[in-house]
Backbone as CSV, one residue per row, in Angstrom:
resi,resn,N_x,N_y,N_z,CA_x,CA_y,CA_z,C_x,C_y,C_z
1,MET,1.661,-23.994,-23.891,2.360,-24.952,-24.719,1.413,-26.046,-25.197
2,ARG,0.431,-26.385,-24.381,-0.495,-27.441,-24.743,-1.381,-27.021,-25.913
3,LYS,-1.774,-25.730,-25.949,-2.589,-25.233,-27.055,-1.819,-25.259,-28.367
4,LEU,-0.519,-24.968,-28.294,0.304,-24.994,-29.500,0.374,-26.414,-30.067
5,GLY,0.563,-27.401,-29.204,0.595,-28.796,-29.646,-0.724,-29.228,-30.252
6,LYS,-1.822,-28.777,-29.651,-3.142,-29.120,-30.175,-3.360,-28.463,-31.538
7,ALA,-2.910,-27.221,-31.673,-3.055,-26.517,-32.950,-2.236,-27.193,-34.039
8,ILE,-1.018,-27.607,-33.711,-0.173,-28.292,-34.692,-0.801,-29.617,-35.094
9,THR,-1.359,-30.347,-34.127,-2.024,-31.616,-34.423,-3.210,-31.400,-35.348
10,VAL,-4.000,-30.370,-35.094,-5.165,-30.076,-35.930,-4.722,-29.727,-37.344
11,ILE,-3.665,-28.947,-37.480,-3.165,-28.566,-38.809,-2.672,-29.788,-39.571
12,ILE,-1.941,-30.665,-38.899,-1.421,-31.867,-39.557,-2.563,-32.790,-39.966
13,LEU,-3.523,-33.017,-39.067,-4.645,-33.893,-39.395,-5.495,-33.332,-40.526
14,SER,-5.756,-32.025,-40.489,-6.581,-31.443,-41.552,-5.863,-31.472,-42.895
15,THR,-4.550,-31.298,-42.887,-3.790,-31.387,-44.129,-3.811,-32.815,-44.659
16,LEU,-3.687,-33.796,-43.758,-3.772,-35.188,-44.195,-5.153,-35.511,-44.759
17,LEU,-6.193,-34.917,-44.184,-7.536,-35.109,-44.728,-7.700,-34.351,-46.047
18,GLY,-6.926,-33.305,-46.245,-6.994,-32.536,-47.479,-6.297,-33.200,-48.650
19,ILE,-5.418,-34.157,-48.383,-4.682,-34.828,-49.465,-5.621,-35.566,-50.413
20,PRO,-6.608,-36.358,-49.933,-7.520,-36.998,-50.889,-8.305,-35.987,-51.726
21,LEU,-8.670,-34.858,-51.131,-9.376,-33.833,-51.899,-8.462,-33.205,-52.948
22,THR,-7.187,-33.074,-52.624,-6.226,-32.562,-53.588,-6.083,-33.523,-54.763
23,ILE,-6.038,-34.808,-54.466,-5.951,-35.814,-55.534,-7.207,-35.764,-56.399
24,LEU,-8.361,-35.600,-55.769,-9.595,-35.474,-56.543,-9.604,-34.212,-57.398
25,SER,-8.920,-33.157,-56.941,-8.913,-31.913,-57.696,-8.114,-32.022,-58.989
26,LEU,-7.374,-33.100,-59.171,-6.619,-33.273,-60.409,-7.543,-33.487,-61.606
27,TRP,-8.814,-33.804,-61.365,-9.764,-33.899,-62.467,-10.117,-32.528,-63.024
28,TYR,-9.843,-31.481,-62.243,-10.064,-30.126,-62.727,-8.886,-29.750,-63.619
29,GLN,-9.161,-29.557,-64.891,-8.102,-29.194,-65.818,-8.381,-27.820,-66.399
30,ASN,-7.333,-27.046,-66.568,-7.470,-25.709,-67.106,-6.559,-25.571,-68.310
31,PRO,-6.983,-25.199,-69.470,-8.341,-24.838,-69.833,-9.237,-26.065,-69.915
32,PRO,-10.514,-25.891,-69.564,-11.431,-27.037,-69.582,-11.680,-27.528,-71.003
33,GLY,-11.854,-28.822,-71.149,-12.185,-29.416,-72.443,-11.023,-29.532,-73.404
34,CYS,-9.805,-29.369,-72.927,-8.634,-29.458,-73.804,-8.395,-30.920,-74.164
35,LYS,-8.592,-31.260,-75.423,-8.458,-32.657,-75.856,-7.343,-32.862,-76.864
36,GLN,-6.818,-31.786,-77.434,-5.751,-31.927,-78.432,-4.860,-30.702,-78.402
37,LEU,-3.714,-30.821,-79.013,-2.745,-29.735,-79.046,-3.032,-28.822,-80.235
38,CYS,-2.938,-27.534,-80.018,-3.118,-26.547,-81.070,-1.810,-25.784,-81.209
39,SER,-1.257,-25.745,-82.419,0.031,-25.079,-82.599,-0.090,-23.728,-83.277
40,SER,-1.243,-23.427,-83.868,-1.403,-22.123,-84.514,-2.837,-21.642,-84.354
41,GLU,-3.007,-20.320,-84.398,-4.334,-19.718,-84.272,-5.070,-19.837,-85.594
42,PRO,-6.353,-19.919,-85.702,-7.314,-20.130,-84.629,-7.375,-21.602,-84.241
43,CYS,-7.613,-21.845,-82.994,-7.674,-23.209,-82.475,-9.115,-23.697,-82.484
44,SER,-9.276,-25.002,-82.592,-10.619,-25.583,-82.499,-11.113,-25.473,-81.063
45,PRO,-12.417,-25.623,-80.822,-12.962,-25.440,-79.461,-12.364,-26.359,-78.402
46,ASN,-11.947,-27.574,-78.758,-11.407,-28.509,-77.774,-9.892,-28.595,-77.812
47,ALA,-9.223,-27.521,-78.223,-7.768,-27.536,-78.335,-7.160,-26.531,-77.374
48,CYS,-5.900,-26.759,-77.032,-5.176,-25.814,-76.187,-3.801,-25.585,-76.790
49,MET,-3.201,-24.476,-76.414,-1.880,-24.133,-76.940,-0.833,-25.061,-76.342
50,GLY,0.299,-25.185,-76.987,1.363,-26.075,-76.538,2.056,-25.562,-75.295
51,GLY,3.043,-26.318,-74.856,3.805,-25.933,-73.675,3.071,-26.292,-72.402
52,ASP,3.169,-25.419,-71.399,2.544,-25.669,-70.097,1.155,-25.058,-70.008
53,SER,0.430,-24.967,-71.126,-0.871,-24.308,-71.065,-1.920,-25.182,-70.390
54,LEU,-1.786,-26.504,-70.423,-2.757,-27.389,-69.790,-2.254,-27.782,-68.413
55,THR,-3.064,-27.502,-67.389,-2.698,-27.837,-66.016,-3.839,-28.592,-65.356
56,ALA,-3.521,-29.295,-64.271,-4.532,-30.008,-63.489,-4.308,-29.699,-62.022
57,GLY,-5.413,-29.551,-61.287,-5.356,-29.252,-59.867,-6.025,-27.928,-59.568
58,PHE,-6.630,-27.844,-58.398,-7.300,-26.611,-57.993,-7.067,-26.380,-56.517
59,PRO,-6.805,-25.205,-56.046,-6.693,-23.925,-56.733,-5.330,-23.695,-57.367
60,PHE,-4.304,-24.421,-56.946,-2.976,-24.262,-57.531,-2.708,-25.426,-58.464
61,PRO,-2.179,-25.168,-59.667,-1.920,-26.259,-60.614,-0.797,-27.170,-60.117
62,VAL,-1.114,-28.438,-59.973,-0.169,-29.420,-59.449,0.583,-30.113,-60.580
63,VAL,-0.124,-30.409,-61.666,0.462,-31.132,-62.794,0.342,-30.259,-64.038
64,HIS,1.428,-30.185,-64.804,1.441,-29.458,-66.070,1.664,-30.468,-67.190
65,ASP,0.968,-30.267,-68.316,1.215,-31.099,-69.479,2.647,-30.861,-69.921
66,GLY,3.378,-31.933,-70.104,4.789,-31.811,-70.465,4.985,-31.192,-71.829
67,GLU,6.211,-30.839,-72.109,6.551,-30.300,-73.430,6.242,-31.346,-74.492
68,VAL,6.130,-30.892,-75.729,5.747,-31.771,-76.834,6.688,-32.966,-76.935
69,GLY,7.970,-32.802,-76.691,8.913,-33.902,-76.812,8.863,-34.903,-75.673
70,SER,8.262,-34.539,-74.531,8.296,-35.424,-73.370,7.100,-36.361,-73.299
71,SER,6.059,-36.106,-74.067,4.865,-36.954,-74.062,4.813,-37.763,-75.355
72,PRO,4.143,-38.926,-75.331,3.930,-39.625,-76.592,3.044,-38.772,-77.506
73,THR,3.160,-38.958,-78.798,2.447,-38.084,-79.734,0.943,-38.092,-79.499
74,GLY,0.384,-39.204,-79.076,-1.055,-39.255,-78.794,-1.421,-38.534,-77.512
75,GLY,-0.432,-38.176,-76.678,-0.700,-37.534,-75.401,-0.472,-36.039,-75.403
76,TRP,-0.149,-35.459,-76.559,0.059,-34.017,-76.623,-1.262,-33.302,-76.406
77,GLY,-1.288,-32.370,-75.503,-2.508,-31.614,-75.226,-3.423,-32.296,-74.227
78,THR,-2.949,-33.366,-73.584,-3.738,-34.049,-72.558,-2.838,-34.337,-71.357
79,ILE,-3.458,-34.446,-70.185,-2.735,-34.846,-68.981,-2.738,-36.368,-68.952
80,GLY,-1.557,-36.966,-68.955,-1.446,-38.416,-68.943,-0.539,-38.880,-67.823
81,VAL,-0.333,-40.186,-67.764,0.499,-40.781,-66.720,1.921,-40.233,-66.784
82,GLU,2.408,-39.973,-67.985,3.786,-39.481,-68.134,3.962,-38.093,-67.525
83,ASP,2.883,-37.322,-67.387,2.969,-35.977,-66.823,3.055,-35.984,-65.298
84,PHE,2.683,-37.080,-64.662,2.712,-37.144,-63.203,4.131,-37.312,-62.656
85,SER,5.112,-37.497,-63.537,6.495,-37.580,-63.065,7.032,-36.208,-62.685
86,SER,6.338,-35.150,-63.100,6.797,-33.790,-62.785,5.768,-33.053,-61.932
87,ILE,5.315,-33.709,-60.868,4.341,-33.086,-59.967,5.010,-31.946,-59.207
88,ASN,4.313,-30.828,-59.106,4.790,-29.684,-58.329,4.377,-29.924,-56.869
89,PHE,5.319,-30.405,-56.039,4.987,-30.780,-54.665,4.639,-29.572,-53.796
90,GLY,5.207,-28.418,-54.088,4.849,-27.210,-53.350,3.380,-26.857,-53.558
91,ALA,2.939,-26.906,-54.815,1.529,-26.632,-55.117,0.640,-27.716,-54.521
92,PHE,1.117,-28.969,-54.523,0.345,-30.069,-53.933,0.110,-29.822,-52.446
93,LEU,1.162,-29.416,-51.730,1.032,-29.149,-50.295,0.148,-27.926,-50.033
94,LEU,0.257,-26.901,-50.875,-0.622,-25.736,-50.720,-2.083,-26.106,-50.954
95,ASP,-2.341,-26.953,-51.956,-3.715,-27.413,-52.192,-4.228,-28.223,-51.010
96,ALA,-3.380,-29.113,-50.471,-3.784,-29.917,-49.319,-4.070,-29.024,-48.115
97,LEU,-3.255,-27.997,-47.921,-3.492,-27.043,-46.831,-4.778,-26.258,-47.069
98,PHE,-5.030,-25.862,-48.308,-6.260,-25.152,-48.669,-7.482,-25.984,-48.301
99,TYR,-7.499,-27.248,-48.734,-8.639,-28.114,-48.415,-8.691,-28.438,-46.924
100,GLY,-7.536,-28.511,-46.277,-7.503,-28.726,-44.832,-8.136,-27.579,-44.070
101,VAL,-7.863,-26.345,-44.508,-8.484,-25.170,-43.868,-9.999,-25.208,-44.047
102,ILE,-10.449,-25.620,-45.228,-11.895,-25.746,-45.450,-12.485,-26.776,-44.498
103,ILE,-11.798,-27.895,-44.311,-12.276,-28.936,-43.397,-12.345,-28.399,-41.970
104,ILE,-11.310,-27.678,-41.528,-11.310,-27.095,-40.178,-12.487,-26.138,-40.015
105,MET,-12.721,-25.300,-41.021,-13.832,-24.349,-40.942,-15.177,-25.070,-40.865
106,LEU,-15.347,-26.138,-41.638,-16.605,-26.898,-41.584,-16.803,-27.534,-40.212
107,PHE,-15.728,-28.082,-39.629,-15.838,-28.662,-38.289,-16.170,-27.593,-37.258
108,ALA,-15.531,-26.429,-37.347,-15.786,-25.348,-36.387,-17.224,-24.836,-36.503
109,ILE,-17.716,-24.677,-37.714,-19.099,-24.220,-37.908,-20.084,-25.253,-37.390
110,THR,-19.838,-26.521,-37.701,-20.724,-27.587,-37.219,-20.723,-27.649,-35.698
111,LYS,-19.559,-27.526,-35.095,-19.451,-27.567,-33.632,-20.206,-26.400,-32.999
112,SER,-20.079,-25.209,-33.570,-20.785,-24.054,-32.999,-22.292,-24.178,-33.180
113,ILE,-22.746,-24.752,-34.280,-24.186,-24.960,-34.485,-24.727,-25.931,-33.443
114,PHE,-24.015,-27.046,-33.236,-24.468,-28.012,-32.239,-24.478,-27.419,-30.834
115,LYS,-23.476,-26.595,-30.507,-23.450,-25.952,-29.188,-24.628,-25.011,-29.017
116,SER,-24.944,-24.238,-30.050,-26.062,-23.296,-29.928,-27.396,-24.020,-29.858
117,VAL,-27.548,-25.120,-30.572,-28.785,-25.904,-30.491,-28.923,-26.519,-29.110
118,LYS,-27.833,-27.043,-28.566,-27.851,-27.646,-27.232,-28.175,-26.588,-26.175
119,ARG,-27.615,-25.409,-26.316,-27.867,-24.316,-25.363,-29.329,-23.852,-25.444
120,SER,-29.861,-23.765,-26.660,-31.248,-23.316,-26.816,-32.227,-24.353,-26.280
121,ARG,-31.901,-25.634,-26.343,-32.769,-26.671,-25.781,-32.793,-26.601,-24.264
122,ARG,-31.636,-26.249,-23.657,-31.579,-26.129,-22.214,-32.390,-24.944,-21.719
123,LEU,-32.379,-23.860,-22.486,-33.102,-22.672,-22.099,-34.607,-22.806,-22.324
124,GLY,-34.991,-23.544,-23.349,-36.417,-23.621,-23.700,-37.098,-24.745,-23.100
């Protein structure tokens, strides 16, 4: 029972540490370089199609650019403050868990490296 409690604590702490990384991942936008809305083909290099084509967050999209009617006209085709009212909390938690698992793996690898270095110093 004690191992289960420790495992749950590690998962919660790593997820909490993953939240800032998830917030930082909002700078990742897909498609990259989308600066304006494109309504017909062919689109300019810095344009994206309307609707939910522009997303932010990695690996799961947390924020979607709102529909054309929900954003101010200058905000079409860009992620703005008005788009954060429709955050996908499920994707946010999955991203936080993803980054938390990475943090756990980095701690485990670092711990095993230090143990092996300490063991090799004792032997040599």
